[in-house]
Coordinates of C-alpha atoms in Angstrom, one line a residue:
M1 CA 104.6 130.5 167.5
E2 CA 102.2 128.5 165.4
P3 CA 99.3 126.4 167.2
D4 CA 99.8 122.7 167.5
I5 CA 96.4 122.0 167.5
L6 CA 93.7 123.3 164.6
T7 CA 90.2 123.9 163.9
T8 CA 88.8 122.3 160.5
S9 CA 88.9 126.1 158.8
Q10 CA 93.0 126.1 159.5
A11 CA 93.4 122.6 158.5
A12 CA 91.6 123.4 155.2
K13 CA 93.4 126.4 155.0
L14 CA 97.0 124.8 155.7
L15 CA 96.1 122.1 153.0
G16 CA 95.1 124.3 150.8
I17 CA 91.1 122.4 150.0
S18 CA 87.7 123.3 151.1
V19 CA 86.5 122.9 154.7
R20 CA 84.1 120.5 153.2
T21 CA 86.6 118.4 151.8
A22 CA 88.6 118.7 155.2
Q23 CA 85.6 117.8 156.8
L24 CA 85.1 114.4 155.0
L25 CA 88.8 113.8 155.0
V26 CA 88.2 113.8 159.3
E27 CA 85.0 111.5 158.4
S28 CA 86.8 109.1 156.8
G29 CA 89.4 108.8 158.9
S30 CA 92.1 110.4 157.2
L31 CA 92.8 113.0 159.3
T32 CA 92.4 112.1 162.6
S33 CA 90.6 114.6 165.2
W34 CA 88.6 114.8 168.5
K35 CA 86.1 117.2 170.0
T36 CA 86.8 119.6 172.5
P37 CA 84.3 119.6 175.9
G38 CA 82.4 122.1 173.8
G39 CA 81.6 119.5 170.8
H40 CA 84.0 121.6 168.1
R41 CA 86.2 119.5 165.7
R42 CA 90.3 120.1 166.4
V43 CA 93.2 118.4 164.3
S44 CA 97.1 118.1 165.1
R45 CA 99.1 120.2 163.5
A46 CA 101.3 117.0 162.9
D47 CA 98.6 115.3 161.8
V48 CA 98.1 117.9 158.8
V49 CA 101.8 118.3 158.2
A50 CA 102.2 114.6 157.7
L51 CA 99.0 114.1 155.4
M52 CA 100.6 117.0 153.0
K53 CA 104.1 115.1 153.1
Q54 CA 101.9 111.9 151.7
T55 CA 100.0 113.2 149.5
N56 CA 98.3 116.6 148.6
P57 CA 94.6 115.8 149.9
A58 CA 93.0 118.0 147.5
V59 CA 93.7 115.6 144.6
A60 CA 94.0 112.2 146.1
A61 CA 90.8 110.6 145.0
A62 CA 89.3 107.4 144.7
S63 CA 88.1 106.4 141.2
A64 CA 85.0 105.6 139.0
V65 CA 87.0 104.4 135.8
V66 CA 86.4 101.0 135.1
V67 CA 88.7 99.6 131.9
V68 CA 87.6 96.8 130.1
L69 CA 89.5 94.2 128.3
A70 CA 87.4 92.1 125.7
P71 CA 87.0 91.0 122.4
P72 CA 86.2 93.7 119.5
A73 CA 82.7 92.1 119.2
R74 CA 81.7 92.4 122.2
L75 CA 83.0 95.5 123.0
P76 CA 79.2 97.5 122.0
L77 CA 77.9 95.0 124.4
Y78 CA 80.0 96.4 127.2
E79 CA 79.6 100.0 126.3
R80 CA 75.6 99.4 126.5
L81 CA 75.3 98.0 129.7
L82 CA 78.1 100.4 131.4
S83 CA 76.7 103.5 129.9
S84 CA 73.6 102.9 132.1
A85 CA 75.9 102.1 135.0
A86 CA 75.1 105.4 137.3
E87 CA 78.5 104.8 139.5
C88 CA 81.2 104.4 136.6
S89 CA 82.9 105.7 133.7
A90 CA 84.1 102.8 131.0
D91 CA 87.5 102.8 129.2
L92 CA 87.1 99.9 126.6
H93 CA 89.7 98.1 125.3
S94 CA 90.5 94.9 122.9
E95 CA 94.0 94.8 122.8
A96 CA 96.1 94.1 126.2
L97 CA 98.9 97.0 125.4
S98 CA 96.0 100.1 125.4
A99 CA 94.6 98.6 128.3
S100 CA 97.8 98.2 129.9
F101 CA 98.3 102.0 129.4
A102 CA 95.1 102.8 130.5
V103 CA 95.3 101.0 133.8
G104 CA 98.6 102.9 134.6
A105 CA 97.8 106.3 133.2
R106 CA 95.4 106.3 136.0
L107 CA 95.0 104.2 138.3
P108 CA 91.1 102.8 138.2
A109 CA 88.5 101.6 140.2
A110 CA 88.0 97.8 138.6
V111 CA 89.7 96.1 135.6
V112 CA 87.5 93.8 133.7
V113 CA 89.1 90.9 131.8
D114 CA 86.6 88.9 129.2
L115 CA 87.6 85.0 129.1
S116 CA 84.8 84.0 127.7
E117 CA 87.4 83.2 124.5
D118 CA 90.3 81.3 125.4
N119 CA 92.9 84.6 124.2
A120 CA 96.4 84.1 125.1
E121 CA 96.9 87.9 125.3
R122 CA 94.0 88.3 127.8
R123 CA 95.3 85.4 129.6
G124 CA 98.8 87.2 130.1
F125 CA 97.1 90.5 130.5
L126 CA 95.1 89.3 133.7
S127 CA 98.1 87.1 135.2
N128 CA 100.3 90.3 134.7
L129 CA 97.8 92.4 136.5
T130 CA 97.1 90.0 139.3
A131 CA 101.1 89.9 140.2
N132 CA 101.5 93.2 140.0
P133 CA 101.1 95.2 143.4
A134 CA 101.3 98.8 141.8
V135 CA 97.7 98.1 140.9
G136 CA 96.4 98.2 144.6
P137 CA 93.0 99.0 145.1
A138 CA 91.9 98.4 141.9
R139 CA 89.7 95.2 141.7
I140 CA 90.0 92.9 139.0
I141 CA 86.7 91.0 137.6
V142 CA 87.5 88.2 135.1
V143 CA 84.3 87.4 133.2
G144 CA 83.4 83.9 132.0
G145 CA 86.4 81.6 131.7
P146 CA 87.2 78.5 133.7
V147 CA 85.6 78.5 137.4
M148 CA 88.4 79.0 139.8
R149 CA 89.2 77.0 142.7
E150 CA 88.0 78.4 145.9
A151 CA 91.4 79.3 147.1
D152 CA 91.9 81.5 144.2
A153 CA 89.0 83.0 144.6
I154 CA 89.6 84.2 148.0
R155 CA 92.7 86.0 146.8
G156 CA 92.3 86.2 143.5
P157 CA 89.9 88.3 141.1
A158 CA 86.2 88.1 141.5
R159 CA 84.3 86.1 138.4
I160 CA 80.9 86.7 137.1
D161 CA 79.4 84.2 134.3
S162 CA 78.1 87.2 131.9
P163 CA 78.4 91.0 130.9
Q164 CA 75.0 91.2 132.2
D165 CA 76.1 90.4 135.7
L166 CA 78.6 93.4 135.5
P167 CA 76.4 96.5 136.2
E168 CA 75.7 94.9 139.4
A169 CA 79.0 93.2 140.6
L170 CA 80.7 97.2 140.0
R171 CA 78.0 98.6 142.1
K172 CA 78.8 96.6 145.1
I173 CA 82.8 97.5 144.5
L174 CA 81.8 101.4 143.6
V175 CA 79.4 101.8 146.5
D176 CA 80.3 104.3 149.1
A177 CA 82.0 103.6 152.4
P178 CA 79.2 104.1 155.5
E179 CA 81.9 106.8 156.3
L180 CA 81.5 108.8 153.2
A181 CA 78.0 108.2 152.4
P182 CA 76.6 111.8 152.2
T183 CA 74.1 113.2 154.7
G184 CA 71.8 116.3 154.3
I185 CA 70.6 115.4 150.3
P186 CA 67.0 115.9 150.4
A187 CA 64.5 112.8 149.4
G188 CA 63.0 112.8 146.2
F189 CA 65.5 112.4 143.5
P190 CA 67.6 109.4 142.4
V191 CA 71.5 109.5 143.2
P192 CA 74.4 107.1 142.3
A193 CA 75.6 104.7 145.0
N194 CA 78.9 106.6 145.4
E195 CA 77.8 110.0 145.9
G196 CA 79.5 110.7 148.4
Q197 CA 82.9 110.1 146.5
R198 CA 81.2 111.8 143.7
L199 CA 80.6 115.5 146.0
I200 CA 84.1 115.1 146.8
A201 CA 85.4 115.2 143.2
L202 CA 83.0 118.3 142.7
E203 CA 85.0 119.6 146.1
R204 CA 88.1 119.0 144.3
T205 CA 87.2 121.2 141.3
G206 CA 87.0 124.4 143.2
L207 CA 84.3 125.5 140.7
V208 CA 81.4 125.7 142.6
D209 CA 80.4 129.7 143.4
T210 CA 82.9 130.7 141.3
A211 CA 82.7 134.0 139.2
P212 CA 81.6 132.9 135.5
E213 CA 84.6 132.4 133.1
E214 CA 84.7 132.6 129.0
T215 CA 86.0 129.2 128.1
F216 CA 82.6 127.7 129.8
D217 CA 80.4 130.3 128.6
R218 CA 81.8 129.8 125.2
L219 CA 80.9 126.2 125.2
T220 CA 77.1 127.0 126.5
W221 CA 77.0 129.7 123.8
L222 CA 77.9 126.9 121.2
A223 CA 75.0 124.7 122.5
S224 CA 72.4 127.1 122.5
Q225 CA 73.4 128.5 118.8
N226 CA 73.9 124.9 117.4
L227 CA 71.1 123.4 118.9
G228 CA 68.8 126.2 118.3
M229 CA 68.2 126.2 122.1
P230 CA 66.7 129.3 124.5
V231 CA 67.9 127.7 127.3
S232 CA 71.7 126.3 127.9
L233 CA 73.8 125.9 130.9
M234 CA 76.6 123.8 132.7
T235 CA 75.3 122.9 136.1
L236 CA 77.0 121.3 139.1
L237 CA 75.4 119.3 141.4
T238 CA 76.1 119.8 144.8
P239 CA 74.1 118.5 148.0
T240 CA 71.3 120.6 148.3
R241 CA 71.4 122.8 145.1
Q242 CA 71.9 122.4 141.2
W243 CA 74.6 125.8 140.6
F244 CA 75.4 126.9 137.3
K245 CA 78.8 127.4 136.5
S246 CA 77.9 128.8 132.7
R247 CA 74.2 130.1 131.6
Q248 CA 72.5 131.0 128.7
G249 CA 69.2 132.4 128.2
L250 CA 67.9 131.9 131.7
G251 CA 68.3 134.8 134.8
M252 CA 68.5 132.5 137.6
S253 CA 71.9 131.6 139.1
E254 CA 70.8 128.2 140.6
T255 CA 68.1 126.2 141.9
P256 CA 67.7 123.3 144.8
R257 CA 69.0 120.1 143.6
S258 CA 65.5 118.4 143.7
W259 CA 64.7 120.4 140.5
A260 CA 67.5 119.3 138.6
F261 CA 66.9 117.2 135.9
C262 CA 70.2 116.5 135.7
N263 CA 69.8 114.0 138.8
E264 CA 69.3 111.5 136.1
T265 CA 72.0 112.9 133.4
I266 CA 74.6 112.4 136.1
L267 CA 73.4 108.6 136.0
Q268 CA 74.8 107.3 132.7
R269 CA 77.3 108.2 130.6
G270 CA 75.3 109.4 127.3
V271 CA 72.8 111.7 126.2
F272 CA 69.6 111.6 128.7
S273 CA 66.8 113.7 126.9
V274 CA 63.2 114.4 127.7
E275 CA 61.2 115.1 124.8
N276 CA 58.1 116.4 126.4
L277 CA 58.7 116.9 130.4
A278 CA 54.7 117.9 131.1
I279 CA 54.1 114.4 130.1
D280 CA 56.7 112.4 131.7
K281 CA 55.7 111.5 135.3
R282 CA 59.3 112.2 136.4
Y283 CA 59.2 115.8 136.1
A284 CA 55.3 116.7 135.2
S285 CA 55.0 118.2 138.8
N286 CA 58.6 119.7 139.4
P287 CA 58.0 123.2 139.8
A288 CA 60.1 124.6 136.9
V289 CA 57.7 122.4 134.5
A290 CA 54.3 122.8 136.7
G291 CA 55.2 126.4 137.5
D292 CA 57.3 129.4 135.7
P293 CA 59.0 128.9 133.6
H294 CA 57.3 125.9 132.2
F295 CA 60.1 124.2 130.6
R296 CA 59.0 121.5 128.4
F297 CA 62.2 119.9 126.5
Y298 CA 65.5 118.8 128.4
A299 CA 68.6 117.2 127.2
G300 CA 72.3 116.8 128.8
A301 CA 75.3 115.1 128.8
P302 CA 77.7 114.4 131.8
V303 CA 80.7 116.5 132.7
L304 CA 83.2 114.0 134.2
D305 CA 86.3 114.7 136.2
R306 CA 89.2 112.9 135.2
N307 CA 88.6 109.9 137.5
G308 CA 85.4 109.6 136.2
F309 CA 82.8 110.9 138.2
P310 CA 80.1 113.1 136.8
L311 CA 80.1 116.4 138.3
G312 CA 77.1 117.7 136.1
S313 CA 76.1 118.6 132.7
I314 CA 76.3 120.4 129.4
C315 CA 72.2 120.8 128.7
V316 CA 70.0 122.7 126.5
I317 CA 66.2 123.6 127.7
D318 CA 63.4 124.7 125.4
Y319 CA 59.6 125.9 126.4
E320 CA 58.3 123.4 123.5
P321 CA 58.3 120.0 123.2
R322 CA 61.3 118.6 121.1
K323 CA 63.1 115.7 120.1
L324 CA 67.1 116.1 119.2
S325 CA 68.8 115.0 116.1
S326 CA 71.2 112.4 116.2
E327 CA 74.0 114.8 115.0
Q328 CA 72.2 117.3 117.5
T329 CA 73.1 114.4 120.2
Q330 CA 76.4 114.0 119.0
T331 CA 77.0 117.9 119.1
L332 CA 76.0 117.9 122.6
S333 CA 78.1 115.0 123.5
A334 CA 80.7 116.7 122.1
L335 CA 80.7 119.9 123.9
A336 CA 80.3 118.0 127.3
A337 CA 83.4 116.0 126.7
L338 CA 84.9 119.7 125.7
A339 CA 83.8 120.9 129.2
S340 CA 85.1 117.8 130.9
D341 CA 88.6 118.7 129.6
E342 CA 88.5 122.0 130.5
V343 CA 87.8 121.0 134.1
R344 CA 90.3 118.6 134.0
L345 CA 93.4 121.0 132.7
R346 CA 91.8 123.1 135.8
V347 CA 92.6 120.4 137.7
A348 CA 95.8 119.4 136.6
D349 CA 97.1 123.4 136.6
R350 CA 96.5 123.4 140.7
E351 CA 98.3 120.3 141.1
L352 CA 101.6 121.4 139.4
R353 CA 101.0 124.7 141.6
W354 CA 100.5 122.9 144.5
A355 CA 103.5 120.9 143.6
L356 CA 106.2 123.6 142.9
T357 CA 104.6 125.6 146.4
E358 CA 105.7 122.3 148.5
L359 CA 109.0 122.2 146.4
G360 CA 109.8 125.6 147.8
R361 CA 108.7 125.0 150.9
T362 CA 111.4 121.7 150.8
R363 CA 114.2 123.8 149.8
K364 CA 113.3 126.2 152.4
H365 CA 114.1 123.8 154.7

């Protein structure tokens, strides 16, 4: 007979997720648990089965995507402001129809509607959005437009005066809930305010500590060859490690997280580069700069999952100071986008296999 009481490891196996993801489900309250007199976590098999029927916890996720609907002339401003927002990935639109498709395709963390100009299409989009219960937990932010009445401000969208106020407004929305705030991360490097959600997204990919794969190795090889760099990597950032899913020109398979130049890369959505690490106060004392292997140049672009969370980067490193050309910057960004697409395909494939397994289990009963 199958046990009615499960350990966290047994629950993780039943759910098809990692033990760490199961622990996060427990900590967030999604899976009820209790402690034995000896201090060990236990969960009910009935609760695990109920959670499995609701959704696949391995793929259920928050989002870091922010859909923006704005006048065409203001889209470059939003792109600039949000490219440096650590907690989100912007999906920009000038037409209500394409914005509607974006919202429906994958429920975003927030939807931003710019009403600085009186535009019937955008006002109609906002009206439909606020009336649609399917939007669910996605937050709605209105930029400009008429000042809302007090009652509307309480039950309706949030309002800010200008696009410049948007990054801070989004940070407050996207910050980790207390129960998801990660613990055990060493001090000394920056992390996004939604780091706990980002780490769940990383766990969900199932990529950390897996064998090398030709798909990703091709991308790092292309980065090294096309950019003329001796070192190229695909990095994944765990709470304590920078682990290399693929590497060219470097013997080590990981470093402490505190060594990772990619800590800065995941705080933005463009290419992050440092022309001379030795004279940059953020990195001059980094062990990989001050000592062997004496790195001097770094450039990286974030690898994103389908919910907009940065998992790590595709990056290149040199032993001499350098500067990327605009064409090289575009190349690096394109390779990171290809890596992101591949990660999303992996997760989608696993979802399909999970759904087929669930279908088979249902038919047996």
